[in-house]
Amino acid sequence: MALDKVGIAKRIAQELKDGWYVNLGIGIPTLVANYIPEGIEVEFQSENGILGMGPFPFEGEEDADLINAGKQTITATKGAVFFDSAMSFAMIRGQHVQLTVLGAMEVSQNGDIANWKIPGKMVKGMGGAMDLVASADNIIVAMMHSNKAGESKILKECTLPLTGVGCVKKVVTELAVMEIKDGKFHLIERAPGVSVEEIISKTEGNLVVPENVPEMVL
Amino acid sequence: MNKVVSNVSEALIGIEDNMTLMVGGFGLCGIPENSIAELVKLGVKNLTCISNNAGVDNFGLGLLLQQKQVKKMISSYVGENDEFERQMLSGELEVDLIPQGSLAERCRAGGAGIPAFFTPAGYGTEVAEGKEVRVFNGKPHILESALEADFAIVKAWKGDTEGNLIYKATARNFNPMMAMAGKITVAEVEELVPAGELDPNQIHTPGIFVQRIFQGEKFEKRIEQRTVRTK
């Protein structure tokens, strides 16, 4: 069965390594924080100016001055630090953040990503996404395999305005985990009960399929 | 040097039509609410506003958009404002969307006497169109120029009569860089104290960057996305 959003978040959480500073984008990526594997310590950065982002506050303890980049009320962990936006992007551009997880509208087989604009229809802006994808060494995209019309979002080439070129390393969807290298998607794992055929049929980009594709263990 | 002005109207003297303003804040967090309300009252028009976001429909810079006081917005993310999106898609409003880190650094550069800098952000995208590209360490970068403003309007938690500022939590965001980049910088603070009351070790924005400071009459501090967990 295809994963739900929580399943995607749980699978991405398995990529976390002890000692990492991690930036989580808005949407599914935010959920990753709920599934940190036991025994490891990671710290979350939010580009609006906090390192050491904690869980949502208890009701009645919300602080309008303490939000994440999704403008949600949050808490700060012990040892957290606040800083300005220039300092925040110095951390990001300077590659002091080990992992970036973000959503996408489209990803292409050479690692291009589009997630900020649909010409003539929707223009929300790129926020910090362009800085994040241009700089991070390790970028994982959390997304659905197809759009609402059933068209693949895992493409040979992006059709929407790009956010960054050749930057995405790994994609986790409701169906599969794929790595991007040498200009191709490589199928690494499939969601429990999802067939390789289904993944192939829903992937427009070139997909390298090994003989044995293990199921995700969640 | 005493930077104190008695109220918001005195703080904004000199703001005219067609000026460029920097306005601090991220979403509705750390925005100079009192000054924005005063700008609506003043009715100044054809403004160019440099601010990470454009507020929401009925608060923050959204109030200026409603009154059609803004000619151009320079921002990184405007997703929370329907009126903004409508004015932009219909062509009534000029919009320059730039990556958030580049926006922050362009403000910082403006205040720090750096006319331009190279950044990898936006290479290969629409943002890079018309900009010089140069390769450093095998990686392409684009040239981004500094931003300056006729007025920078920022919000801090505490300030003293010298204009020294301390921000609270994530309400700091763009305020420190914008404070540096205004020809005239106006700071509205929640609490204004005499010089000497703030610990010099803890000050975020030195008063040299601030020309006018006042204590805001009231801060609504609206929350955009109230998210909580249950006990």
PDB file of C-alpha atoms in Angstrom, chain A residues 26 47-50 55-75 82-87 89 93 95 116-132 134-136 161-165, chain B residues 26-30 52-53 75-80 84-85 88-89 97-102 104-105 108 117 119-127 139 155 157 168-174 176-177 190 221-231:
ATOM      1  CA  ILE A  26       7.074  23.216   5.243  1.00  0.00           C
ATOM      2  CA  GLU A  47      15.684  29.653   8.544  1.00  0.00           C
ATOM      3  CA  ASN A  48      13.699  32.438  10.182  1.00  0.00           C
ATOM      4  CA  GLY A  49      16.265  32.351  12.962  1.00  0.00           C
ATOM      5  CA  ILE A  50      16.367  29.438  15.387  1.00  0.00           C
ATOM      6  CA  PRO A  55       7.776  20.741  19.521  1.00  0.00           C
ATOM      7  CA  PHE A  56       4.623  22.861  19.294  1.00  0.00           C
ATOM      8  CA  PRO A  57       3.799  24.633  22.565  1.00  0.00           C
ATOM      9  CA  PHE A  58       1.078  23.462  24.923  1.00  0.00           C
ATOM     10  CA  GLU A  59      -2.171  25.323  24.533  1.00  0.00           C
ATOM     11  CA  GLY A  60      -1.968  28.669  26.289  1.00  0.00           C
ATOM     12  CA  GLU A  61       1.829  28.789  26.042  1.00  0.00           C
ATOM     13  CA  GLU A  62       2.052  30.075  22.443  1.00  0.00           C
ATOM     14  CA  ASP A  63       4.455  32.972  21.932  1.00  0.00           C
ATOM     15  CA  ALA A  64       3.873  35.205  18.890  1.00  0.00           C
ATOM     16  CA  ASP A  65       7.604  35.975  18.877  1.00  0.00           C
ATOM     17  CA  LEU A  66       8.568  32.313  18.574  1.00  0.00           C
ATOM     18  CA  ILE A  67       7.654  30.731  15.248  1.00  0.00           C
ATOM     19  CA  ASN A  68       9.181  28.503  12.586  1.00  0.00           C
ATOM     20  CA  ALA A  69       9.606  29.268   8.895  1.00  0.00           C
ATOM     21  CA  GLY A  70       6.081  27.974   8.307  1.00  0.00           C
ATOM     22  CA  LYS A  71       4.893  30.720  10.705  1.00  0.00           C
ATOM     23  CA  GLN A  72       3.716  28.070  13.173  1.00  0.00           C
ATOM     24  CA  THR A  73       4.103  28.642  16.892  1.00  0.00           C
ATOM     25  CA  ILE A  74       6.918  26.468  18.259  1.00  0.00           C
ATOM     26  CA  THR A  75       9.094  26.048  21.334  1.00  0.00           C
ATOM     27  CA  PHE A  82      18.158  32.737  18.049  1.00  0.00           C
ATOM     28  CA  PHE A  83      19.792  34.751  15.292  1.00  0.00           C
ATOM     29  CA  ASP A  84      19.022  37.076  12.403  1.00  0.00           C
ATOM     30  CA  SER A  85      18.254  36.066   8.825  1.00  0.00           C
ATOM     31  CA  ALA A  86      21.736  36.870   7.472  1.00  0.00           C
ATOM     32  CA  MET A  87      23.322  34.644  10.117  1.00  0.00           C
ATOM     33  CA  PHE A  89      21.647  31.819   5.713  1.00  0.00           C
ATOM     34  CA  ARG A  93      25.102  28.703   2.428  1.00  0.00           C
ATOM     35  CA  GLN A  95      27.164  24.264   4.534  1.00  0.00           C
ATOM     36  CA  TRP A 116       7.920  27.904  -6.087  1.00  0.00           C
ATOM     37  CA  LYS A 117       5.826  29.028  -8.999  1.00  0.00           C
ATOM     38  CA  ILE A 118       3.181  27.983 -11.522  1.00  0.00           C
ATOM     39  CA  PRO A 119       3.267  30.727 -14.169  1.00  0.00           C
ATOM     40  CA  GLY A 120      -0.010  32.649 -14.404  1.00  0.00           C
ATOM     41  CA  LYS A 121      -1.598  30.632 -11.604  1.00  0.00           C
ATOM     42  CA  MET A 122       0.290  30.518  -8.397  1.00  0.00           C
ATOM     43  CA  VAL A 123       3.189  32.610  -7.246  1.00  0.00           C
ATOM     44  CA  LYS A 124       4.040  32.188  -3.628  1.00  0.00           C
ATOM     45  CA  GLY A 125       7.732  32.866  -3.879  1.00  0.00           C
ATOM     46  CA  MET A 126      10.787  30.767  -3.213  1.00  0.00           C
ATOM     47  CA  GLY A 127      11.330  31.812   0.393  1.00  0.00           C
ATOM     48  CA  GLY A 128      14.563  30.201   1.516  1.00  0.00           C
ATOM     49  CA  ALA A 129      14.324  27.233  -0.849  1.00  0.00           C
ATOM     50  CA  MET A 130      16.712  28.564  -3.498  1.00  0.00           C
ATOM     51  CA  ASP A 131      19.412  29.302  -0.935  1.00  0.00           C
ATOM     52  CA  LEU A 132      18.891  25.891   0.662  1.00  0.00           C
ATOM     53  CA  ALA A 134      21.961  25.806  -3.980  1.00  0.00           C
ATOM     54  CA  SER A 135      24.143  25.137  -0.977  1.00  0.00           C
ATOM     55  CA  ALA A 136      23.204  21.975   0.863  1.00  0.00           C
ATOM     56  CA  PRO A 161      10.290  27.348 -13.247  1.00  0.00           C
ATOM     57  CA  LEU A 162      13.257  25.859 -11.419  1.00  0.00           C
ATOM     58  CA  THR A 163      14.246  26.389  -7.816  1.00  0.00           C
ATOM     59  CA  GLY A 164      17.672  24.827  -8.273  1.00  0.00           C
ATOM     60  CA  VAL A 165      19.663  22.745 -10.732  1.00  0.00           C
TER      61      VAL A 165
ATOM     62  CA  PHE B  26       9.047  37.473   9.079  1.00  0.00           C
ATOM     63  CA  GLY B  27       5.392  36.804   8.418  1.00  0.00           C
ATOM     64  CA  LEU B  28       3.661  38.768  11.163  1.00  0.00           C
ATOM     65  CA  CYS B  29       6.486  38.070  13.615  1.00  0.00           C
ATOM     66  CA  GLY B  30       8.584  41.096  14.540  1.00  0.00           C
ATOM     67  CA  ASN B  52      10.418  39.290   3.431  1.00  0.00           C
ATOM     68  CA  ASN B  53       6.646  38.867   3.272  1.00  0.00           C
ATOM     69  CA  SER B  75      10.114  39.919  -1.026  1.00  0.00           C
ATOM     70  CA  SER B  76      10.952  36.238  -0.854  1.00  0.00           C
ATOM     71  CA  TYR B  77       7.572  34.710  -0.004  1.00  0.00           C
ATOM     72  CA  VAL B  78       4.092  36.142  -0.370  1.00  0.00           C
ATOM     73  CA  GLY B  79       1.915  33.042  -0.101  1.00  0.00           C
ATOM     74  CA  GLU B  80      -0.222  34.186   2.792  1.00  0.00           C
ATOM     75  CA  PHE B  84      -1.234  40.454  -2.946  1.00  0.00           C
ATOM     76  CA  GLU B  85      -1.472  37.477  -5.286  1.00  0.00           C
ATOM     77  CA  MET B  88       0.509  40.632  -8.751  1.00  0.00           C
ATOM     78  CA  LEU B  89      -1.179  38.274 -11.232  1.00  0.00           C
ATOM     79  CA  LEU B  97      10.796  37.846  -5.694  1.00  0.00           C
ATOM     80  CA  ILE B  98      14.270  36.989  -4.484  1.00  0.00           C
ATOM     81  CA  PRO B  99      15.693  34.126  -2.450  1.00  0.00           C
ATOM     82  CA  GLN B 100      15.394  34.745   1.270  1.00  0.00           C
ATOM     83  CA  GLY B 101      19.093  34.411   2.006  1.00  0.00           C
ATOM     84  CA  SER B 102      19.943  36.758  -0.844  1.00  0.00           C
ATOM     85  CA  ALA B 104      18.923  39.170   3.923  1.00  0.00           C
ATOM     86  CA  GLU B 105      22.457  39.463   2.585  1.00  0.00           C
ATOM     87  CA  ARG B 108      23.236  43.493   5.174  1.00  0.00           C
ATOM     88  CA  PHE B 117      28.401  39.827  -3.749  1.00  0.00           C
ATOM     89  CA  THR B 119      25.969  33.701  -4.166  1.00  0.00           C
ATOM     90  CA  PRO B 120      25.075  30.233  -5.474  1.00  0.00           C
ATOM     91  CA  ALA B 121      21.373  30.783  -4.680  1.00  0.00           C
ATOM     92  CA  GLY B 122      19.236  31.078  -7.785  1.00  0.00           C
ATOM     93  CA  TYR B 123      21.833  29.954 -10.307  1.00  0.00           C
ATOM     94  CA  GLY B 124      20.102  28.305 -13.278  1.00  0.00           C
ATOM     95  CA  THR B 125      16.713  29.809 -12.352  1.00  0.00           C
ATOM     96  CA  GLU B 126      14.683  32.895 -13.343  1.00  0.00           C
ATOM     97  CA  VAL B 127      16.392  34.748 -10.530  1.00  0.00           C
ATOM     98  CA  LYS B 139      30.607  26.090  -8.712  1.00  0.00           C
ATOM     99  CA  LYS B 155      10.745  46.469  15.513  1.00  0.00           C
ATOM    100  CA  TRP B 157      11.789  44.105  22.033  1.00  0.00           C
ATOM    101  CA  LYS B 168      13.228  38.717  21.216  1.00  0.00           C
ATOM    102  CA  ALA B 169      13.343  35.133  19.917  1.00  0.00           C
ATOM    103  CA  THR B 170      12.544  34.758  16.208  1.00  0.00           C
ATOM    104  CA  ALA B 171      11.133  38.292  16.051  1.00  0.00           C
ATOM    105  CA  ARG B 172      14.722  39.291  15.243  1.00  0.00           C
ATOM    106  CA  ASN B 173      14.752  37.938  11.649  1.00  0.00           C
ATOM    107  CA  PHE B 174      15.317  40.738   9.099  1.00  0.00           C
ATOM    108  CA  PRO B 176      19.008  43.882  12.287  1.00  0.00           C
ATOM    109  CA  MET B 177      20.090  43.968   8.624  1.00  0.00           C
ATOM    110  CA  GLU B 190       8.002  47.372  23.199  1.00  0.00           C
ATOM    111  CA  LYS B 221       1.301  40.496  17.890  1.00  0.00           C
ATOM    112  CA  ARG B 222      -1.072  38.492  15.792  1.00  0.00           C
ATOM    113  CA  ILE B 223      -0.211  34.796  15.315  1.00  0.00           C
ATOM    114  CA  GLU B 224      -0.467  33.504  11.762  1.00  0.00           C
ATOM    115  CA  GLN B 225      -0.465  29.738  12.410  1.00  0.00           C
ATOM    116  CA  ARG B 226      -1.396  28.887  15.966  1.00  0.00           C
ATOM    117  CA  THR B 227      -0.136  25.344  16.433  1.00  0.00           C
ATOM    118  CA  VAL B 228      -0.261  23.590  19.797  1.00  0.00           C
ATOM    119  CA  ARG B 229       0.018  20.121  21.278  1.00  0.00           C
ATOM    120  CA  THR B 230      -2.157  18.657  23.985  1.00  0.00           C
ATOM    121  CA  LYS B 231      -0.858  17.896  27.442  1.00  0.00           C
TER     122      LYS B 231
END
